[in-house]
PDB file of C-alpha atoms in Angstrom:
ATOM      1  CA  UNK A   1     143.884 119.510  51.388  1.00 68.00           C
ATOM      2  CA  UNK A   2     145.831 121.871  53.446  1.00 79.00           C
ATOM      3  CA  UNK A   3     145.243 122.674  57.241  1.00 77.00           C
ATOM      4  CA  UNK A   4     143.369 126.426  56.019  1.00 80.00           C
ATOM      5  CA  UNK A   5     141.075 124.555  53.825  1.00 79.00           C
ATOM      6  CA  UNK A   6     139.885 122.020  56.212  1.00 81.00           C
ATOM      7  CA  UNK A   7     139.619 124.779  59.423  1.00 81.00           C
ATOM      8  CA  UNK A   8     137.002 126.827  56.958  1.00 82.00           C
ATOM      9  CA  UNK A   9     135.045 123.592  56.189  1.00 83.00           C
ATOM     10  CA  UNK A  10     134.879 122.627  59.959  1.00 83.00           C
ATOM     11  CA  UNK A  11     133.956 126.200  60.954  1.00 81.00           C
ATOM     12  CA  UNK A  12     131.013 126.552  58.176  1.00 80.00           C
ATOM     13  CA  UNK A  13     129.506 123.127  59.326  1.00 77.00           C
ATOM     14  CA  UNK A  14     129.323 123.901  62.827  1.00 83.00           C
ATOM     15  CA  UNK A  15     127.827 127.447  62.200  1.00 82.00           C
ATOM     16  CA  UNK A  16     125.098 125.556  60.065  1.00 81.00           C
ATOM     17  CA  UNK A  17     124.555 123.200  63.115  1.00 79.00           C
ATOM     18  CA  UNK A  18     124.288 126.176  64.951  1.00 81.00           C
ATOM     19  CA  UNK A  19     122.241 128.466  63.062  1.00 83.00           C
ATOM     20  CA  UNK A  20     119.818 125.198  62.727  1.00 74.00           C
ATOM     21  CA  UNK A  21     120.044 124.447  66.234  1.00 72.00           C
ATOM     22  CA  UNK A  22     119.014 128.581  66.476  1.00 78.00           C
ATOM     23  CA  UNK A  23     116.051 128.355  63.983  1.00 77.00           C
ATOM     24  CA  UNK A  24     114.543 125.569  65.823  1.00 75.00           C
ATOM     25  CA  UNK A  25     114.454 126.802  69.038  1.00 72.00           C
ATOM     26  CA  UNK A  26     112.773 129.718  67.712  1.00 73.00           C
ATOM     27  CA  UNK A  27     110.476 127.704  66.154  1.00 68.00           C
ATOM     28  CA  UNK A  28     109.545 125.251  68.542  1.00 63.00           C
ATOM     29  CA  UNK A  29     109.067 128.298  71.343  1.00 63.00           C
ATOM     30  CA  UNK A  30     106.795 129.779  68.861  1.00 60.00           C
ATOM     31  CA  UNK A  31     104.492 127.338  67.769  1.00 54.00           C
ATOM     32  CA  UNK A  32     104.457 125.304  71.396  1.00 52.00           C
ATOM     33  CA  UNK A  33     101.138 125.741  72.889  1.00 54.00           C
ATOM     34  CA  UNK A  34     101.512 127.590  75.885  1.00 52.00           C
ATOM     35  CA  UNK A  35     100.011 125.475  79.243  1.00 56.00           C
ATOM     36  CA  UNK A  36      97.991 126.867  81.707  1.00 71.00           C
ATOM     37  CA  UNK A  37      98.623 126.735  85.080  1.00 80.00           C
ATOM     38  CA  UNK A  38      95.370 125.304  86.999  1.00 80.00           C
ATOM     39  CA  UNK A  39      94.579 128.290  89.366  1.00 85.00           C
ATOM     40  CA  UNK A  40      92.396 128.278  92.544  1.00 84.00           C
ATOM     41  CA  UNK A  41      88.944 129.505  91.208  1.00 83.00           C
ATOM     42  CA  UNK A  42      89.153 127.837  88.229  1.00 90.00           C
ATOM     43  CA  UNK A  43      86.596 125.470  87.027  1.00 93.00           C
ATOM     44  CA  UNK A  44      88.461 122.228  87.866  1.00 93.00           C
ATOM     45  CA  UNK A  45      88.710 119.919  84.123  1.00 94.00           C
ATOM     46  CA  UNK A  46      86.429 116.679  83.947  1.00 94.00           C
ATOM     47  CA  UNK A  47      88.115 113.713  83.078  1.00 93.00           C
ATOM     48  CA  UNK A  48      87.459 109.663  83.306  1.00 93.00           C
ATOM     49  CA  UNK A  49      89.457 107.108  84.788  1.00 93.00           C
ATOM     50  CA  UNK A  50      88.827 103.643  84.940  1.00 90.00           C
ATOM     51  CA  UNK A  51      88.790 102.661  89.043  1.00 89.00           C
ATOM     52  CA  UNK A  52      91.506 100.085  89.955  1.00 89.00           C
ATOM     53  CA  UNK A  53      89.213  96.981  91.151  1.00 87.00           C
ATOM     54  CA  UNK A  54      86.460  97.642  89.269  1.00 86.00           C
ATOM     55  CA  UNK A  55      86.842  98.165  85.659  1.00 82.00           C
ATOM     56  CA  UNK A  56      83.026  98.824  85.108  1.00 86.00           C
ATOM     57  CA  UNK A  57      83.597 101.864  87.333  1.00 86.00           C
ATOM     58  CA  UNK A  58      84.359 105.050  85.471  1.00 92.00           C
ATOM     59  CA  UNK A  59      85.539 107.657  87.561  1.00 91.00           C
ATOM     60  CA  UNK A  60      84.234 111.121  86.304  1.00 91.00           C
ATOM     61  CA  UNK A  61      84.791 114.555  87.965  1.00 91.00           C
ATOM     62  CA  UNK A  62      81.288 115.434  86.390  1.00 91.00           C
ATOM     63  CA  UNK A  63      79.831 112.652  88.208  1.00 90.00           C
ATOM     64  CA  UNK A  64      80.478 114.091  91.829  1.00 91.00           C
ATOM     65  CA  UNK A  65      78.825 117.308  91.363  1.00 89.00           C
ATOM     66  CA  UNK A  66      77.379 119.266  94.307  1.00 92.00           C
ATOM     67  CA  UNK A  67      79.973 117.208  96.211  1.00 95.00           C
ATOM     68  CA  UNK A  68      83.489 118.004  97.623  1.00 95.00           C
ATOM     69  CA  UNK A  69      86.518 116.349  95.890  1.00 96.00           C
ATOM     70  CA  UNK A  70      89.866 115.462  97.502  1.00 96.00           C
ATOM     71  CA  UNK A  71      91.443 114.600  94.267  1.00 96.00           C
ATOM     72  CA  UNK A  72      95.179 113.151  95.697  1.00 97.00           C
ATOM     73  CA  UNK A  73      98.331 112.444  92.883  1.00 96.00           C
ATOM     74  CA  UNK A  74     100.604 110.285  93.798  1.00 94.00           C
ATOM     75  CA  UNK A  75     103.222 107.134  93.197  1.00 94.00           C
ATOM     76  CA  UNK A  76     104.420 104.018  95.275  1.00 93.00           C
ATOM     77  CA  UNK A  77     107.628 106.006  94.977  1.00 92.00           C
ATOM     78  CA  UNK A  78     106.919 108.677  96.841  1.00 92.00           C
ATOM     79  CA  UNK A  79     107.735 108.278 100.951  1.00 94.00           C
ATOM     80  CA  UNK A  80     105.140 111.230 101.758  1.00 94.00           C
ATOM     81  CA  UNK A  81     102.629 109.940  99.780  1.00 92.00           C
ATOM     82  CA  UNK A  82     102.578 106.964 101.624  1.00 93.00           C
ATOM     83  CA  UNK A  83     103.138 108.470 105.130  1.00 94.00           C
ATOM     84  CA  UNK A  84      99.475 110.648 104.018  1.00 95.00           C
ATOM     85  CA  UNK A  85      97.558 107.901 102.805  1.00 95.00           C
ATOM     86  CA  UNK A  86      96.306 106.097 105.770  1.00 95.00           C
ATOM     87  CA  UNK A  87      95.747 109.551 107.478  1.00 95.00           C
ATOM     88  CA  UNK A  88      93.862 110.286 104.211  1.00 96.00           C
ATOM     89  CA  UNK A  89      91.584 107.185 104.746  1.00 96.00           C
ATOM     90  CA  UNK A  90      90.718 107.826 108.586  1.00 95.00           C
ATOM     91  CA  UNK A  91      89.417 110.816 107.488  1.00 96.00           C
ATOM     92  CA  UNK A  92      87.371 109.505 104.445  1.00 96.00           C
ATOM     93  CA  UNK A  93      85.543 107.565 106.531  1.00 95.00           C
ATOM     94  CA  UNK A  94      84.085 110.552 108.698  1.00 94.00           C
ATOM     95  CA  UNK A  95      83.786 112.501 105.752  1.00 95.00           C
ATOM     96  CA  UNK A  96      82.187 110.527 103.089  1.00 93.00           C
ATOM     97  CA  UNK A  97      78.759 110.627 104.753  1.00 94.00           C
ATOM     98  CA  UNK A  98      78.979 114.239 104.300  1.00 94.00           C
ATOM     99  CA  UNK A  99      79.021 114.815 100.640  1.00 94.00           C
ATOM    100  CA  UNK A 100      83.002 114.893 100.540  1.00 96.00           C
ATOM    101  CA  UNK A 101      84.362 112.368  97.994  1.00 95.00           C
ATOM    102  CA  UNK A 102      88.181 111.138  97.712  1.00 95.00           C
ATOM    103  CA  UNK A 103      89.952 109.999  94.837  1.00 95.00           C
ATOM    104  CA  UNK A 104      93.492 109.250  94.419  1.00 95.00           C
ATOM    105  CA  UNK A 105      94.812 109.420  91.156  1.00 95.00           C
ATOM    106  CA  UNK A 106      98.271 107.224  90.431  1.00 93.00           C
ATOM    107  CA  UNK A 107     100.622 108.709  87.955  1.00 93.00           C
ATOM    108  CA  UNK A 108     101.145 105.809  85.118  1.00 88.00           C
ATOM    109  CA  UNK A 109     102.286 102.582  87.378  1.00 90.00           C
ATOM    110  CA  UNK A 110     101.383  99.319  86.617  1.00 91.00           C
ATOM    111  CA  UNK A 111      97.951  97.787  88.199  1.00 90.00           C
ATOM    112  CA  UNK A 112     100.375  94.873  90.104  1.00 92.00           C
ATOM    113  CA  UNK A 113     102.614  97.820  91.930  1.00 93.00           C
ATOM    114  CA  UNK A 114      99.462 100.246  92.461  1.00 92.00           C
ATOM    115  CA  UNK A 115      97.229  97.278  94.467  1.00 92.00           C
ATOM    116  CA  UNK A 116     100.218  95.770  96.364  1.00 93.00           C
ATOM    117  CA  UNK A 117     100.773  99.477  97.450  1.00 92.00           C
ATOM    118  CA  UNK A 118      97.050 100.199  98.401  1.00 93.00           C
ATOM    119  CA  UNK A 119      96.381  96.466  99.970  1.00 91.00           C
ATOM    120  CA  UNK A 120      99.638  96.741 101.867  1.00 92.00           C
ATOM    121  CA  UNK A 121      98.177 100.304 103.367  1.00 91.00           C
ATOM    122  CA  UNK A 122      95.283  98.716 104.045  1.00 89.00           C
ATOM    123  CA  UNK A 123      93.476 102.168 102.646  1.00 89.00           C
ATOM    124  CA  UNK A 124      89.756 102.464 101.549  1.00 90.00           C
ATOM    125  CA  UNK A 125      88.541 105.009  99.076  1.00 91.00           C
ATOM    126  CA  UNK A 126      88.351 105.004  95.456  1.00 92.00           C
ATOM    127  CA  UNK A 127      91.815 104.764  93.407  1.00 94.00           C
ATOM    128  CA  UNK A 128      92.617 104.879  90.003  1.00 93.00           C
ATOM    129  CA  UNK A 129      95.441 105.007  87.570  1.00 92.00           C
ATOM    130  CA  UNK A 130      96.131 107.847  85.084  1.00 93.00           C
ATOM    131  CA  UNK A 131      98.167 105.619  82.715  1.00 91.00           C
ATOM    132  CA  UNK A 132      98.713 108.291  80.079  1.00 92.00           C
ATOM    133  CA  UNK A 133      99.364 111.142  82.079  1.00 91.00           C
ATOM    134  CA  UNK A 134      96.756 113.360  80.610  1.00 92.00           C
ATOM    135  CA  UNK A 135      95.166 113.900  84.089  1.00 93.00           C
ATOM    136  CA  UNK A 136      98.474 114.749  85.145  1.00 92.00           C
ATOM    137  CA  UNK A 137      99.349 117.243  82.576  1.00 91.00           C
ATOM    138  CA  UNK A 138      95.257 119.161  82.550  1.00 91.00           C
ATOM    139  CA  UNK A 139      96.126 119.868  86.256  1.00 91.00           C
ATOM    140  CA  UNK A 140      99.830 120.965  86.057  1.00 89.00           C
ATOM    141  CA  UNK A 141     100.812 118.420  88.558  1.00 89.00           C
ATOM    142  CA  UNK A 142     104.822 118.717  88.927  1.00 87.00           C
ATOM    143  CA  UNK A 143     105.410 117.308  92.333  1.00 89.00           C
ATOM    144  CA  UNK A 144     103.815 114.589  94.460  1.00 92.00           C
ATOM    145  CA  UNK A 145     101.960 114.313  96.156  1.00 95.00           C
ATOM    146  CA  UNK A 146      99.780 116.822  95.027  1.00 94.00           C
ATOM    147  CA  UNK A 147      96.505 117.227  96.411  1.00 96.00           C
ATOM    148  CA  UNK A 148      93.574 119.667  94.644  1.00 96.00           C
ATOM    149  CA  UNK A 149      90.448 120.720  96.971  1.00 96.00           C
ATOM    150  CA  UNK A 150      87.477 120.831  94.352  1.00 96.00           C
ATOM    151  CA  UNK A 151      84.373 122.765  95.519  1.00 95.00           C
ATOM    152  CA  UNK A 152      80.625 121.341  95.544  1.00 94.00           C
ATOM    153  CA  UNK A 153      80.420 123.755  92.584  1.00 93.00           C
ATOM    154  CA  UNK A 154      83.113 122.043  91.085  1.00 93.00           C
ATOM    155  CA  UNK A 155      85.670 124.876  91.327  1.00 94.00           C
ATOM    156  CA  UNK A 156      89.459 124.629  92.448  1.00 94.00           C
ATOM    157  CA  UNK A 157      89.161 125.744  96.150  1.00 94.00           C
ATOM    158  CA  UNK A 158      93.011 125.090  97.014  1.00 94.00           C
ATOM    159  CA  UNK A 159      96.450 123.344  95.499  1.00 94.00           C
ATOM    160  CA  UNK A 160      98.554 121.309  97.968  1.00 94.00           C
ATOM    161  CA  UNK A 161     101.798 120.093  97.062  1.00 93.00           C
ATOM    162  CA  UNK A 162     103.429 117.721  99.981  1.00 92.00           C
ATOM    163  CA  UNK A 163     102.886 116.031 102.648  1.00 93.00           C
ATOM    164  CA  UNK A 164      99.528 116.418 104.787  1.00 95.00           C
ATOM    165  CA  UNK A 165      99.278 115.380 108.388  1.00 95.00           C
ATOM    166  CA  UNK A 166      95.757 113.836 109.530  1.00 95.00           C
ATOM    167  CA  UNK A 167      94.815 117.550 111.230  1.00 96.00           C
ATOM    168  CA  UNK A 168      95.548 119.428 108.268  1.00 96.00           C
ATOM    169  CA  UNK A 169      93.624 116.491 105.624  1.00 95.00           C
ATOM    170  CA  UNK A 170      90.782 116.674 107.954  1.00 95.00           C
ATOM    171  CA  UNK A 171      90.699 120.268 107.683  1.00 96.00           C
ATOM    172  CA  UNK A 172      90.695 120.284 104.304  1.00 96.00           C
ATOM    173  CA  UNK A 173      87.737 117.382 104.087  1.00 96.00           C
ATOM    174  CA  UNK A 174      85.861 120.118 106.185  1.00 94.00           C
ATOM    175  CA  UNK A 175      86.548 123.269 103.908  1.00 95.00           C
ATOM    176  CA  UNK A 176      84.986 121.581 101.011  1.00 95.00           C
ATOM    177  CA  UNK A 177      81.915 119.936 102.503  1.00 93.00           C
ATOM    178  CA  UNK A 178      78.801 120.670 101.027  1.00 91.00           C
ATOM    179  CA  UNK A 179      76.633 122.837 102.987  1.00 85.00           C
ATOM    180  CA  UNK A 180      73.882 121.079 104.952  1.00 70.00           C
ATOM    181  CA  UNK A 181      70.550 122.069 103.985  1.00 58.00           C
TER     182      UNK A 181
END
């Protein structure tokens, strides 16, 4: 086969790795289905997790209603999640007997690393572990930590992405107390 012959061949294969390469991004852009982005004032999505030391314990958004939620992402990974947690603690035990409930949600980590982590913190509220990610992905979560303030009416009140400090997570607790009748 002479050098022309083989030069046309190579040139046609890679156009039809390119024109395929083409018609499948087309495609795939397309037919994705398009996410969206959890907003404040949105009604924040229910899910269930199973709690990390109890597994009789089903966590449910639904099941805090008419309370406020400090629902906290995180991993062991992540230096400001750990430098918020025990801040995030102190301030869940002044706020829990006011209708504001914590739960911190870790992104798809094995139990063993997730209670070493928590036991070594020496932290007390409710945590559980979103081993598929799906809680994750319903509230857009790109970057831990991420915090979400949920409403007594259940509603996104605010989306915090880093590091708290203990004055600005008791702030927070306070914003999204229940009103006291």
């Amino acid at each position: 086969m002479d050098k022309k012959k083989k030069r046309s061949i190579t040139r046609g294969v890679i156009l039809v790795v390119l024109l395929a390469a083409i018609v499948y991004t087309v495609y795939s852009s397309a037919t994705k289905d398009k996410v969206k982005l959890l907003q404040v004032g949105d009604k924040a999505p229910d899910f269930e997790l199973v709690d990390l030391y109890d597994s009789n314990i089903k966590h449910r958004l639904s099941d805090y209603e008419g309370k406020g939620i400090f629902l906290n992402f995180w991993g062991t990974w992540c230096e400001p999640c750990k430098k918020e947690m025990p801040a995030m603690s102190n301030q869940y035990a002044i706020y829990k007997d006011q209708g504001v409930e914590v739960l911190a949600v870790n992104i798809a980590q094995t139990e063993f690393e997730v209670k070493n982590f928590i036991e070594g913190l020496g932290v007390h509220f409710p945590v559980a572990i979103d081993e598929t990610r799906d809680v994750m992905t319903e509230y857009t979560i790109d970057l831990l930590p991420a915090t979400i303030l949920i409403n007594p009416e259940g509603e996104v009140e605010k989306i915090i992405t880093g590091e708290m400090n203990e004055q600005q997570i008791a702030s927070y607790m306070e914003s999204i107390k229940p009103e006291q009748e």
